[in-house]
mmCIF file of C-alpha atoms in Angstrom:
data_model
loop_
_atom_site.group_PDB
_atom_site.id
_atom_site.type_symbol
_atom_site.label_atom_id
_atom_site.label_comp_id
_atom_site.label_asym_id
_atom_site.label_seq_id
_atom_site.Cartn_x
_atom_site.Cartn_y
_atom_site.Cartn_z
ATOM 1 C CA MET A 23 4.866 -42.854 -46.500
ATOM 2 C CA ASP A 24 2.108 -40.871 -48.108
ATOM 3 C CA THR A 25 2.235 -37.380 -46.307
ATOM 4 C CA SER A 26 -1.450 -36.896 -47.251
ATOM 5 C CA THR A 27 -2.149 -39.436 -44.574
ATOM 6 C CA VAL A 28 -0.418 -37.630 -41.723
ATOM 7 C CA ALA A 29 -2.961 -35.248 -39.971
ATOM 8 C CA THR A 30 -1.752 -32.054 -38.799
ATOM 9 C CA ARG A 31 -2.039 -31.275 -35.186
ATOM 10 C CA THR A 32 -0.255 -29.239 -32.436
ATOM 11 C CA VAL A 33 2.233 -31.380 -30.707
ATOM 12 C CA LEU A 34 4.019 -28.727 -28.528
ATOM 13 C CA SER A 35 3.069 -25.302 -27.588
ATOM 14 C CA THR A 36 4.413 -22.794 -24.843
ATOM 15 C CA SER A 37 2.371 -20.115 -22.948
ATOM 16 C CA GLN A 38 4.334 -17.027 -21.812
ATOM 17 C CA LEU A 39 7.287 -19.110 -21.388
ATOM 18 C CA ALA A 40 10.117 -17.441 -20.024
ATOM 19 C CA SER A 41 13.818 -19.260 -20.143
ATOM 20 C CA GLY A 42 16.785 -18.352 -17.889
ATOM 21 C CA TYR A 43 18.656 -19.261 -14.807
ATOM 22 C CA ARG A 44 18.067 -19.117 -11.016
ATOM 23 C CA ALA A 45 21.477 -18.495 -9.025
ATOM 24 C CA ARG A 46 22.146 -18.443 -5.493
ATOM 25 C CA ARG A 47 19.898 -16.203 -3.122
ATOM 26 C CA ARG A 48 17.169 -16.441 -5.423
ATOM 27 C CA VAL A 49 18.855 -14.087 -8.088
ATOM 28 C CA GLU A 50 17.237 -14.608 -11.447
ATOM 29 C CA ARG A 51 18.570 -14.095 -14.997
ATOM 30 C CA VAL A 52 15.953 -14.283 -17.774
ATOM 31 C CA VAL A 53 17.608 -15.034 -21.076
ATOM 32 C CA VAL A 54 14.719 -15.502 -23.220
ATOM 33 C CA PRO A 55 11.573 -13.253 -22.144
ATOM 34 C CA PRO A 56 8.027 -14.761 -22.246
ATOM 35 C CA VAL A 57 7.305 -16.147 -25.592
ATOM 36 C CA ASP A 58 4.119 -18.261 -27.247
ATOM 37 C CA LEU A 59 5.299 -20.893 -29.519
ATOM 38 C CA THR A 60 3.724 -23.710 -31.270
ATOM 39 C CA VAL A 61 4.990 -26.647 -33.234
ATOM 40 C CA ALA A 62 2.811 -28.762 -35.416
ATOM 41 C CA SER A 63 3.277 -32.454 -36.480
ATOM 42 C CA GLY A 64 5.039 -32.617 -39.944
ATOM 43 C CA GLU A 65 6.580 -29.258 -39.323
ATOM 44 C CA LEU A 66 10.430 -28.627 -39.246
ATOM 45 C CA VAL A 67 11.167 -25.521 -37.040
ATOM 46 C CA THR A 68 14.612 -24.020 -37.077
ATOM 47 C CA LEU A 69 15.776 -21.722 -34.245
ATOM 48 C CA LEU A 70 18.247 -19.229 -35.459
ATOM 49 C CA GLY A 71 20.308 -16.395 -33.676
ATOM 50 C CA PRO A 72 23.556 -15.154 -32.973
ATOM 51 C CA ASN A 73 25.916 -16.628 -30.303
ATOM 52 C CA GLY A 74 24.574 -15.777 -26.664
ATOM 53 C CA ALA A 75 21.022 -15.081 -27.869
ATOM 54 C CA GLY A 76 19.624 -17.812 -25.747
ATOM 55 C CA LYS A 77 18.971 -20.637 -28.381
ATOM 56 C CA SER A 78 20.190 -23.572 -26.215
ATOM 57 C CA THR A 79 18.616 -22.081 -23.032
ATOM 58 C CA LEU A 80 15.315 -21.884 -24.767
ATOM 59 C CA LEU A 81 15.550 -25.527 -26.287
ATOM 60 C CA ARG A 82 16.552 -26.851 -22.842
ATOM 61 C CA THR A 83 13.637 -25.355 -21.168
ATOM 62 C CA ILE A 84 11.149 -26.492 -23.925
ATOM 63 C CA SER A 85 12.359 -29.966 -23.492
ATOM 64 C CA GLY A 86 12.175 -29.883 -19.762
ATOM 65 C CA VAL A 87 15.980 -30.179 -19.165
ATOM 66 C CA GLN A 88 15.869 -26.930 -17.077
ATOM 67 C CA PRO A 89 12.850 -25.309 -15.279
ATOM 68 C CA ALA A 90 10.961 -22.428 -16.808
ATOM 69 C CA MET A 91 11.416 -19.135 -15.244
ATOM 70 C CA SER A 92 7.623 -18.340 -15.782
ATOM 71 C CA GLY A 93 4.961 -19.988 -18.044
ATOM 72 C CA GLY A 94 4.656 -23.379 -19.223
ATOM 73 C CA VAL A 95 5.043 -26.031 -22.187
ATOM 74 C CA THR A 96 2.250 -28.254 -23.254
ATOM 75 C CA LEU A 97 3.176 -31.582 -24.941
ATOM 76 C CA LEU A 98 0.258 -33.420 -26.798
ATOM 77 C CA GLY A 99 -2.309 -31.467 -24.766
ATOM 78 C CA ASP A 100 -0.586 -32.139 -21.281
ATOM 79 C CA PRO A 101 1.538 -29.815 -19.302
ATOM 80 C CA LEU A 102 5.182 -31.013 -19.637
ATOM 81 C CA ASP A 103 5.845 -30.484 -15.923
ATOM 82 C CA GLY A 104 3.053 -32.975 -15.147
ATOM 83 C CA LEU A 105 4.386 -35.961 -16.852
ATOM 84 C CA GLY A 106 6.495 -38.503 -15.386
ATOM 85 C CA ARG A 107 9.935 -39.144 -16.650
ATOM 86 C CA ALA A 108 8.946 -42.067 -18.776
ATOM 87 C CA GLU A 109 5.929 -40.598 -20.361
ATOM 88 C CA ARG A 110 7.817 -37.548 -21.243
ATOM 89 C CA ALA A 111 10.482 -39.451 -23.047
ATOM 90 C CA ARG A 112 7.711 -41.531 -25.034
ATOM 91 C CA ARG A 113 6.275 -38.125 -26.399
ATOM 92 C CA LEU A 114 9.634 -36.064 -26.643
ATOM 93 C CA ALA A 115 13.078 -36.989 -27.671
ATOM 94 C CA SER A 116 16.166 -34.810 -27.773
ATOM 95 C CA VAL A 117 19.627 -34.764 -29.465
ATOM 96 C CA LEU A 118 22.205 -32.769 -27.671
ATOM 97 C CA THR A 119 25.370 -30.823 -29.061
ATOM 98 C CA GLU A 120 27.920 -32.559 -26.855
ATOM 99 C CA ARG A 121 29.698 -35.677 -28.023
ATOM 100 C CA VAL A 122 28.118 -38.402 -25.953
ATOM 101 C CA SER A 123 30.526 -41.278 -24.553
ATOM 102 C CA VAL A 124 28.623 -44.552 -25.002
ATOM 103 C CA GLY A 125 31.629 -47.033 -24.447
ATOM 104 C CA GLN A 126 31.951 -49.945 -26.608
ATOM 105 C CA LEU A 127 28.620 -50.377 -28.220
ATOM 106 C CA ALA A 128 27.547 -51.465 -31.565
ATOM 107 C CA GLY A 129 25.389 -49.129 -33.703
ATOM 108 C CA TYR A 130 22.275 -51.243 -33.186
ATOM 109 C CA ASP A 131 22.733 -51.328 -29.473
ATOM 110 C CA LEU A 132 23.141 -47.771 -29.234
ATOM 111 C CA VAL A 133 19.764 -47.167 -31.041
ATOM 112 C CA ALA A 134 18.165 -49.750 -28.824
ATOM 113 C CA LEU A 135 18.833 -47.490 -25.725
ATOM 114 C CA GLY A 136 16.096 -45.327 -27.141
ATOM 115 C CA ARG A 137 13.613 -48.234 -26.273
ATOM 116 C CA GLN A 138 14.105 -47.649 -22.376
ATOM 117 C CA PRO A 139 11.065 -45.535 -21.861
ATOM 118 C CA HIS A 140 9.035 -48.379 -23.294
ATOM 119 C CA THR A 141 10.850 -51.393 -21.818
ATOM 120 C CA GLY A 142 11.783 -50.025 -18.493
ATOM 121 C CA TRP A 143 15.379 -50.125 -17.190
ATOM 122 C CA ASN A 144 15.983 -54.001 -17.709
ATOM 123 C CA GLY A 145 16.132 -53.130 -21.275
ATOM 124 C CA VAL A 146 14.678 -56.467 -22.493
ATOM 125 C CA LEU A 147 13.483 -55.871 -26.107
ATOM 126 C CA ASP A 148 10.536 -57.945 -27.592
ATOM 127 C CA GLU A 149 9.733 -58.448 -31.097
ATOM 128 C CA ARG A 150 8.060 -55.185 -31.669
ATOM 129 C CA ASP A 151 10.820 -53.254 -29.970
ATOM 130 C CA HIS A 152 13.292 -54.772 -32.349
ATOM 131 C CA ARG A 153 11.079 -53.898 -35.290
ATOM 132 C CA VAL A 154 10.994 -50.267 -34.027
ATOM 133 C CA VAL A 155 14.850 -50.063 -33.620
ATOM 134 C CA ALA A 156 15.380 -51.526 -37.070
ATOM 135 C CA ASP A 157 13.002 -49.177 -38.541
ATOM 136 C CA ALA A 158 14.703 -46.114 -36.807
ATOM 137 C CA ILE A 159 18.058 -47.219 -38.095
ATOM 138 C CA VAL A 160 16.686 -47.568 -41.786
ATOM 139 C CA ALA A 161 14.984 -44.172 -41.564
ATOM 140 C CA VAL A 162 18.420 -42.318 -40.898
ATOM 141 C CA GLY A 163 20.062 -44.420 -43.689
ATOM 142 C CA GLY A 164 22.146 -46.116 -41.143
ATOM 143 C CA ALA A 165 21.692 -49.840 -41.905
ATOM 144 C CA HIS A 166 25.459 -50.118 -42.725
ATOM 145 C CA LEU A 167 26.224 -48.906 -39.299
ATOM 146 C CA ALA A 168 24.194 -51.208 -37.097
ATOM 147 C CA GLU A 169 27.077 -53.846 -36.607
ATOM 148 C CA ARG A 170 29.950 -51.105 -36.471
ATOM 149 C CA ASP A 171 31.415 -50.046 -33.166
ATOM 150 C CA ILE A 172 30.539 -46.534 -32.093
ATOM 151 C CA GLY A 173 34.009 -45.638 -31.491
ATOM 152 C CA GLU A 174 34.943 -46.280 -34.961
ATOM 153 C CA LEU A 175 32.299 -44.089 -36.621
ATOM 154 C CA SER A 176 32.781 -40.543 -37.949
ATOM 155 C CA ASP A 177 30.970 -37.728 -36.378
ATOM 156 C CA GLY A 178 28.373 -37.777 -39.137
ATOM 157 C CA GLU A 179 27.739 -41.404 -38.827
ATOM 158 C CA ARG A 180 27.447 -41.218 -34.951
ATOM 159 C CA GLN A 181 25.071 -38.240 -35.167
ATOM 160 C CA ARG A 182 22.802 -40.458 -37.643
ATOM 161 C CA LEU A 183 22.629 -43.018 -34.865
ATOM 162 C CA MET A 184 22.001 -40.680 -32.066
ATOM 163 C CA ILE A 185 18.934 -39.381 -34.198
ATOM 164 C CA ALA A 186 17.954 -42.977 -34.847
ATOM 165 C CA ARG A 187 18.124 -43.656 -30.980
ATOM 166 C CA ALA A 188 15.757 -40.688 -30.541
ATOM 167 C CA LEU A 189 13.456 -42.092 -33.041
ATOM 168 C CA ALA A 190 13.389 -45.326 -31.367
ATOM 169 C CA GLN A 191 11.622 -43.544 -28.565
ATOM 170 C CA GLU A 192 8.658 -43.116 -30.882
ATOM 171 C CA PRO A 193 8.163 -39.432 -29.841
ATOM 172 C CA ALA A 194 5.780 -36.789 -31.287
ATOM 173 C CA VAL A 195 8.443 -33.983 -30.894
ATOM 174 C CA LEU A 196 12.180 -34.281 -31.798
ATOM 175 C CA ILE A 197 14.368 -31.470 -30.512
ATOM 176 C CA LEU A 198 18.031 -31.098 -31.638
ATOM 177 C CA ASP A 199 20.628 -28.521 -30.242
ATOM 178 C CA GLU A 200 23.320 -27.784 -32.982
ATOM 179 C CA PRO A 201 23.161 -31.071 -34.688
ATOM 180 C CA THR A 202 25.465 -29.976 -37.401
ATOM 181 C CA ALA A 203 28.152 -28.658 -35.065
ATOM 182 C CA PHE A 204 30.831 -31.255 -35.808
ATOM 183 C CA LEU A 205 30.036 -32.198 -39.314
ATOM 184 C CA ASP A 206 31.595 -31.619 -42.675
ATOM 185 C CA VAL A 207 29.654 -29.780 -45.504
ATOM 186 C CA THR A 208 28.183 -33.098 -47.234
ATOM 187 C CA SER A 209 27.161 -34.380 -43.668
ATOM 188 C CA ARG A 210 25.420 -31.268 -42.794
ATOM 189 C CA ILE A 211 23.425 -31.160 -46.027
ATOM 190 C CA GLU A 212 22.489 -34.843 -45.562
ATOM 191 C CA LEU A 213 21.265 -34.164 -42.072
ATOM 192 C CA GLY A 214 19.251 -31.118 -43.160
ATOM 193 C CA ALA A 215 17.513 -33.360 -45.750
ATOM 194 C CA LEU A 216 17.101 -36.017 -43.203
ATOM 195 C CA LEU A 217 15.361 -33.963 -40.626
ATOM 196 C CA GLN A 218 13.120 -32.338 -43.343
ATOM 197 C CA ARG A 219 12.260 -36.062 -44.351
ATOM 198 C CA LEU A 220 11.473 -37.038 -40.752
ATOM 199 C CA ALA A 221 9.080 -34.115 -40.285
ATOM 200 C CA HIS A 222 7.312 -34.362 -43.495
ATOM 201 C CA GLU A 223 7.025 -38.097 -44.096
ATOM 202 C CA ARG A 224 6.718 -39.378 -40.333
ATOM 203 C CA GLY A 225 4.683 -36.338 -39.032
ATOM 204 C CA LEU A 226 7.134 -35.577 -36.264
ATOM 205 C CA GLY A 227 7.273 -32.052 -34.925
ATOM 206 C CA VAL A 228 10.923 -31.131 -35.417
ATOM 207 C CA VAL A 229 12.791 -28.307 -33.688
ATOM 208 C CA CYS A 230 16.390 -27.741 -34.401
ATOM 209 C CA SER A 231 18.827 -24.810 -33.515
ATOM 210 C CA THR A 232 21.806 -24.262 -35.802
ATOM 211 C CA HIS A 233 24.357 -21.849 -36.877
ATOM 212 C CA ASP A 234 24.167 -23.333 -40.445
ATOM 213 C CA LEU A 235 22.062 -20.485 -41.758
ATOM 214 C CA ASP A 236 22.058 -21.180 -45.469
ATOM 215 C CA LEU A 237 21.076 -24.655 -44.677
ATOM 216 C CA ALA A 238 18.352 -23.763 -42.455
ATOM 217 C CA LEU A 239 16.817 -21.155 -44.691
ATOM 218 C CA ALA A 240 16.626 -23.980 -47.533
ATOM 219 C CA THR A 241 15.064 -26.629 -45.362
ATOM 220 C CA ALA A 242 12.852 -25.154 -42.636
ATOM 221 C CA ASP A 243 9.016 -24.739 -42.610
ATOM 222 C CA THR A 244 9.140 -22.141 -39.944
ATOM 223 C CA VAL A 245 12.084 -20.179 -38.392
ATOM 224 C CA TRP A 246 12.140 -18.871 -34.773
ATOM 225 C CA LEU A 247 14.702 -16.029 -35.136
ATOM 226 C CA LEU A 248 16.213 -14.615 -31.878
ATOM 227 C CA ASP A 249 18.171 -11.432 -32.094
ATOM 228 C CA VAL A 250 20.980 -10.388 -29.903
ATOM 229 C CA ASP A 251 18.558 -8.925 -27.397
ATOM 230 C CA ALA A 252 16.566 -12.245 -27.383
ATOM 231 C CA HIS A 253 13.545 -10.763 -29.240
ATOM 232 C CA LEU A 254 11.864 -13.421 -31.286
ATOM 233 C CA SER A 255 10.386 -13.176 -34.952
ATOM 234 C CA ILE A 256 8.584 -16.054 -36.286
ATOM 235 C CA GLY A 257 7.895 -16.865 -39.855
ATOM 236 C CA ALA A 258 8.557 -18.880 -42.874
ATOM 237 C CA PRO A 259 12.128 -18.270 -44.104
ATOM 238 C CA GLU A 260 10.957 -16.226 -47.046
ATOM 239 C CA ASP A 261 8.741 -14.121 -44.682
ATOM 240 C CA LEU A 262 11.606 -13.142 -42.350
ATOM 241 C CA ALA A 263 13.790 -12.439 -45.561
ATOM 242 C CA LEU A 264 10.981 -10.161 -46.913
ATOM 243 C CA THR A 265 10.603 -8.277 -43.594
ATOM 244 C CA GLY A 266 14.334 -7.779 -43.397
ATOM 245 C CA ALA A 267 14.659 -9.490 -40.038
ATOM 246 C CA ILE A 268 17.355 -12.108 -41.067
ATOM 247 C CA GLY A 269 19.440 -9.351 -42.670
ATOM 248 C CA THR A 270 19.024 -7.205 -39.593
ATOM 249 C CA VAL A 271 19.955 -9.884 -37.247
ATOM 250 C CA PHE A 272 22.930 -11.416 -39.205
ATOM 251 C CA GLY A 273 23.904 -8.552 -41.388
ATOM 252 C CA THR A 274 27.179 -6.658 -40.709
ATOM 253 C CA ALA A 275 29.283 -3.900 -42.376
ATOM 254 C CA ASP A 276 31.113 -6.698 -44.312
ATOM 255 C CA LEU A 277 28.232 -9.107 -44.699
ATOM 256 C CA GLU A 278 25.063 -8.554 -46.725
ATOM 257 C CA PHE A 279 21.957 -10.882 -47.087
ATOM 258 C CA ASP A 280 20.457 -11.578 -50.582
ATOM 259 C CA ALA A 281 16.754 -12.012 -49.752
ATOM 260 C CA GLU A 282 16.000 -13.519 -53.089
ATOM 261 C CA ARG A 283 18.746 -16.124 -52.923
ATOM 262 C CA GLY A 284 18.503 -16.641 -49.143
ATOM 263 C CA THR A 285 22.296 -16.432 -48.742
ATOM 264 C CA PHE A 286 24.802 -14.142 -47.235
ATOM 265 C CA SER A 287 27.855 -12.924 -48.853
ATOM 266 C CA ARG A 288 30.797 -10.581 -48.133
ATOM 267 C CA ARG A 289 30.337 -7.108 -49.164
ATOM 268 C CA PRO A 290 33.616 -6.639 -51.446
ATOM 269 C CA GLU A 291 35.053 -3.340 -52.208
ATOM 270 C CA ILE A 292 34.071 -2.465 -55.740
ATOM 271 C CA ALA A 293 36.892 -3.091 -58.197
ATOM 272 C CA GLY A 294 34.876 -1.838 -61.295
ATOM 273 C CA PHE A 295 31.774 -2.568 -63.250
ATOM 274 C CA ALA A 296 31.623 -5.483 -65.621
ATOM 275 C CA ALA A 297 29.263 -6.560 -68.389
ATOM 276 C CA VAL A 298 28.890 -10.275 -69.164
ATOM 277 C CA THR A 299 27.471 -11.796 -72.398
ATOM 278 C CA GLY A 300 26.875 -15.480 -72.839
ATOM 279 C CA ASP A 301 24.345 -18.258 -71.744
ATOM 280 C CA GLY A 302 24.454 -21.339 -69.546
ATOM 281 C CA LEU A 303 26.239 -22.254 -66.682
ATOM 282 C CA PRO A 304 29.842 -20.938 -67.547
ATOM 283 C CA THR A 305 28.293 -17.679 -67.835
ATOM 284 C CA ARG A 306 26.535 -17.797 -64.414
ATOM 285 C CA LEU A 307 29.832 -19.033 -62.976
ATOM 286 C CA CYS A 308 31.669 -16.147 -64.463
ATOM 287 C CA VAL A 309 29.245 -13.647 -63.036
ATOM 288 C CA ARG A 310 29.828 -15.258 -59.598
ATOM 289 C CA ALA A 311 33.692 -15.115 -59.953
ATOM 290 C CA LEU A 312 33.533 -11.486 -60.933
ATOM 291 C CA THR A 313 31.450 -10.773 -58.014
ATOM 292 C CA ARG A 314 33.784 -12.543 -55.713
ATOM 293 C CA ILE A 315 36.646 -10.340 -56.686
ATOM 294 C CA GLY A 316 34.567 -7.201 -56.360
ATOM 295 C CA TYR A 317 33.112 -6.473 -59.840
ATOM 296 C CA HIS A 318 29.523 -5.001 -59.888
ATOM 297 C CA THR A 319 27.766 -7.175 -62.555
ATOM 298 C CA ASP A 320 24.133 -6.153 -62.098
ATOM 299 C CA GLU A 321 22.409 -3.411 -63.948
ATOM 300 C CA LEU A 322 24.895 -0.483 -64.192
ATOM 301 C CA PRO A 323 24.075 2.983 -62.597
ATOM 302 C CA ASP A 324 22.868 5.437 -65.213
ATOM 303 C CA GLY A 325 25.635 7.039 -67.175
ATOM 304 C CA VAL A 326 28.093 4.510 -66.129
ATOM 305 C CA ALA A 327 30.046 2.422 -68.925
ATOM 306 C CA PRO A 328 31.376 -0.998 -68.019
ATOM 307 C CA ASP A 329 35.144 -1.293 -67.187
ATOM 308 C CA VAL A 330 35.340 -4.687 -68.229
ATOM 309 C CA THR A 331 33.281 -6.730 -70.772
ATOM 310 C CA VAL A 332 33.481 -10.581 -70.637
ATOM 311 C CA ASP A 333 32.257 -12.718 -73.701
ATOM 312 C CA VAL A 334 31.686 -16.139 -72.598
ATOM 313 C CA ARG A 335 32.153 -18.720 -75.297
ATOM 314 C CA GLU A 336 31.361 -22.267 -74.628
ATOM 315 C CA THR A 337 33.724 -24.674 -76.193
ATOM 316 C CA GLY A 338 31.984 -28.146 -75.330
ATOM 317 C CA ARG A 339 32.068 -30.669 -72.612
ATOM 318 C CA GLY A 340 31.503 -28.021 -69.787
ATOM 319 C CA ALA A 341 34.664 -26.079 -71.053
ATOM 320 C CA ALA A 342 34.548 -22.312 -72.166
ATOM 321 C CA GLU A 343 36.711 -19.508 -73.143
ATOM 322 C CA PHE A 344 36.373 -16.047 -71.475
ATOM 323 C CA VAL A 345 37.372 -13.185 -73.772
ATOM 324 C CA VAL A 346 37.977 -10.142 -71.753
ATOM 325 C CA ALA A 347 37.997 -6.528 -73.113
ATOM 326 C CA THR A 348 38.816 -3.608 -70.797
ATOM 327 C CA ASN A 349 37.940 0.035 -71.214
ATOM 328 C CA GLY A 350 41.447 0.553 -72.453
ATOM 329 C CA SER A 351 40.556 -1.793 -75.411
ATOM 330 C CA ASP A 352 42.901 -4.445 -74.341
ATOM 331 C CA VAL A 353 41.551 -7.936 -75.299
ATOM 332 C CA VAL A 354 42.623 -11.081 -73.535
ATOM 333 C CA ALA A 355 41.222 -14.730 -74.056
ATOM 334 C CA CYS A 356 41.370 -16.681 -70.930
ATOM 335 C CA PRO A 357 41.022 -20.467 -70.802
ATOM 336 C CA ASP A 358 39.484 -20.525 -67.492
ATOM 337 C CA LEU A 359 37.876 -18.552 -64.762
ATOM 338 C CA ARG A 360 41.243 -18.635 -62.579
ATOM 339 C CA THR A 361 43.168 -16.954 -65.295
ATOM 340 C CA LEU A 362 40.314 -14.403 -65.800
ATOM 341 C CA CYS A 363 40.231 -13.424 -62.198
ATOM 342 C CA GLU A 364 44.165 -13.101 -62.026
ATOM 343 C CA GLN A 365 44.083 -11.094 -65.135
ATOM 344 C CA LEU A 366 41.576 -8.488 -63.581
ATOM 345 C CA ARG A 367 43.132 -8.561 -60.254
ATOM 346 C CA SER A 368 46.428 -7.334 -61.795
ATOM 347 C CA ARG A 369 44.659 -4.302 -63.129
ATOM 348 C CA PRO A 370 45.492 -1.015 -61.342
ATOM 349 C CA THR A 371 42.742 0.430 -59.160
ATOM 350 C CA LEU A 372 40.459 2.622 -61.316
ATOM 351 C CA ASP A 373 41.000 6.361 -60.642
ATOM 352 C CA ARG A 374 37.482 7.130 -60.401
ATOM 353 C CA LEU A 375 36.841 4.520 -57.823
ATOM 354 C CA ALA A 376 39.689 5.404 -55.770
ATOM 355 C CA GLY A 377 38.124 8.792 -54.520
ATOM 356 C CA PRO A 378 39.808 11.906 -54.239
ATOM 357 C CA GLY A 379 43.387 12.240 -52.758
#
């Protein structure tokens, strides 16, 4: 689809929406205080935050699964709580975290359940309904799953069909709560790309909560970031990296956020300072390996000489030799990065890094 033909419009908005729970005797617990949010067609919004911040509660409230504590949600210009069940399902579809038991169904039949808001509970599909179901299956790359029994599918395959079922509702808004929770690394990356494509190419407003931080920062157009006190920051991933909001929410004494790369990494104890010479991928991976085992490889502090120098020499076909020289003048040629790391880990702790005593 030509994305230039998809006109941008606000498909969902909230006005001072507060999310939480009403217990017995009218005791109220507000989890997420009043917020004003908007979702545009063609926009992938990722909701991030630590455990217990209120992500699922906010999404359930936005999608109408649980009532708002105050404020409201507008869906395609109409108050959500004023829409009938079928009309709401024609405008908004959701995919939950829980594994759904659907019995013995073929993949096609599972996706066809998404047509119920249009067909009624008799579930009789006409020619157009079948076209919509087939298109939804193709959109998620699930054509090879259409005749498979749901019980035989992997978590990633089943998740694709659950999203196809939601697409079969022909919604303007798609809400997903932790869709990568049960998936392996490859499936998570594929799902992230799929959600981005559905938003950008089909003009859907997609809102997705996740703990997969690196993937979210690489794919989202907008991030809603909840901190541990349920305060909300909104912006492009790069905006929230620049302000330090992401690092503040997720950083710890042992974890630091690299704003430029958009990734978190462990704060290793410094084993020494290293200088690396060479070009290409072997050199970049050498720097990564040295950083992983605790060597500082960036620009050295004033007056500090490197404890280790590594000369990376490419030997062809992706292979390289790593010639290591320590400040004690020992020179060792290592055939691979595993050997290099073992060689450096065997070195005694540097006296000047160990501190007094």
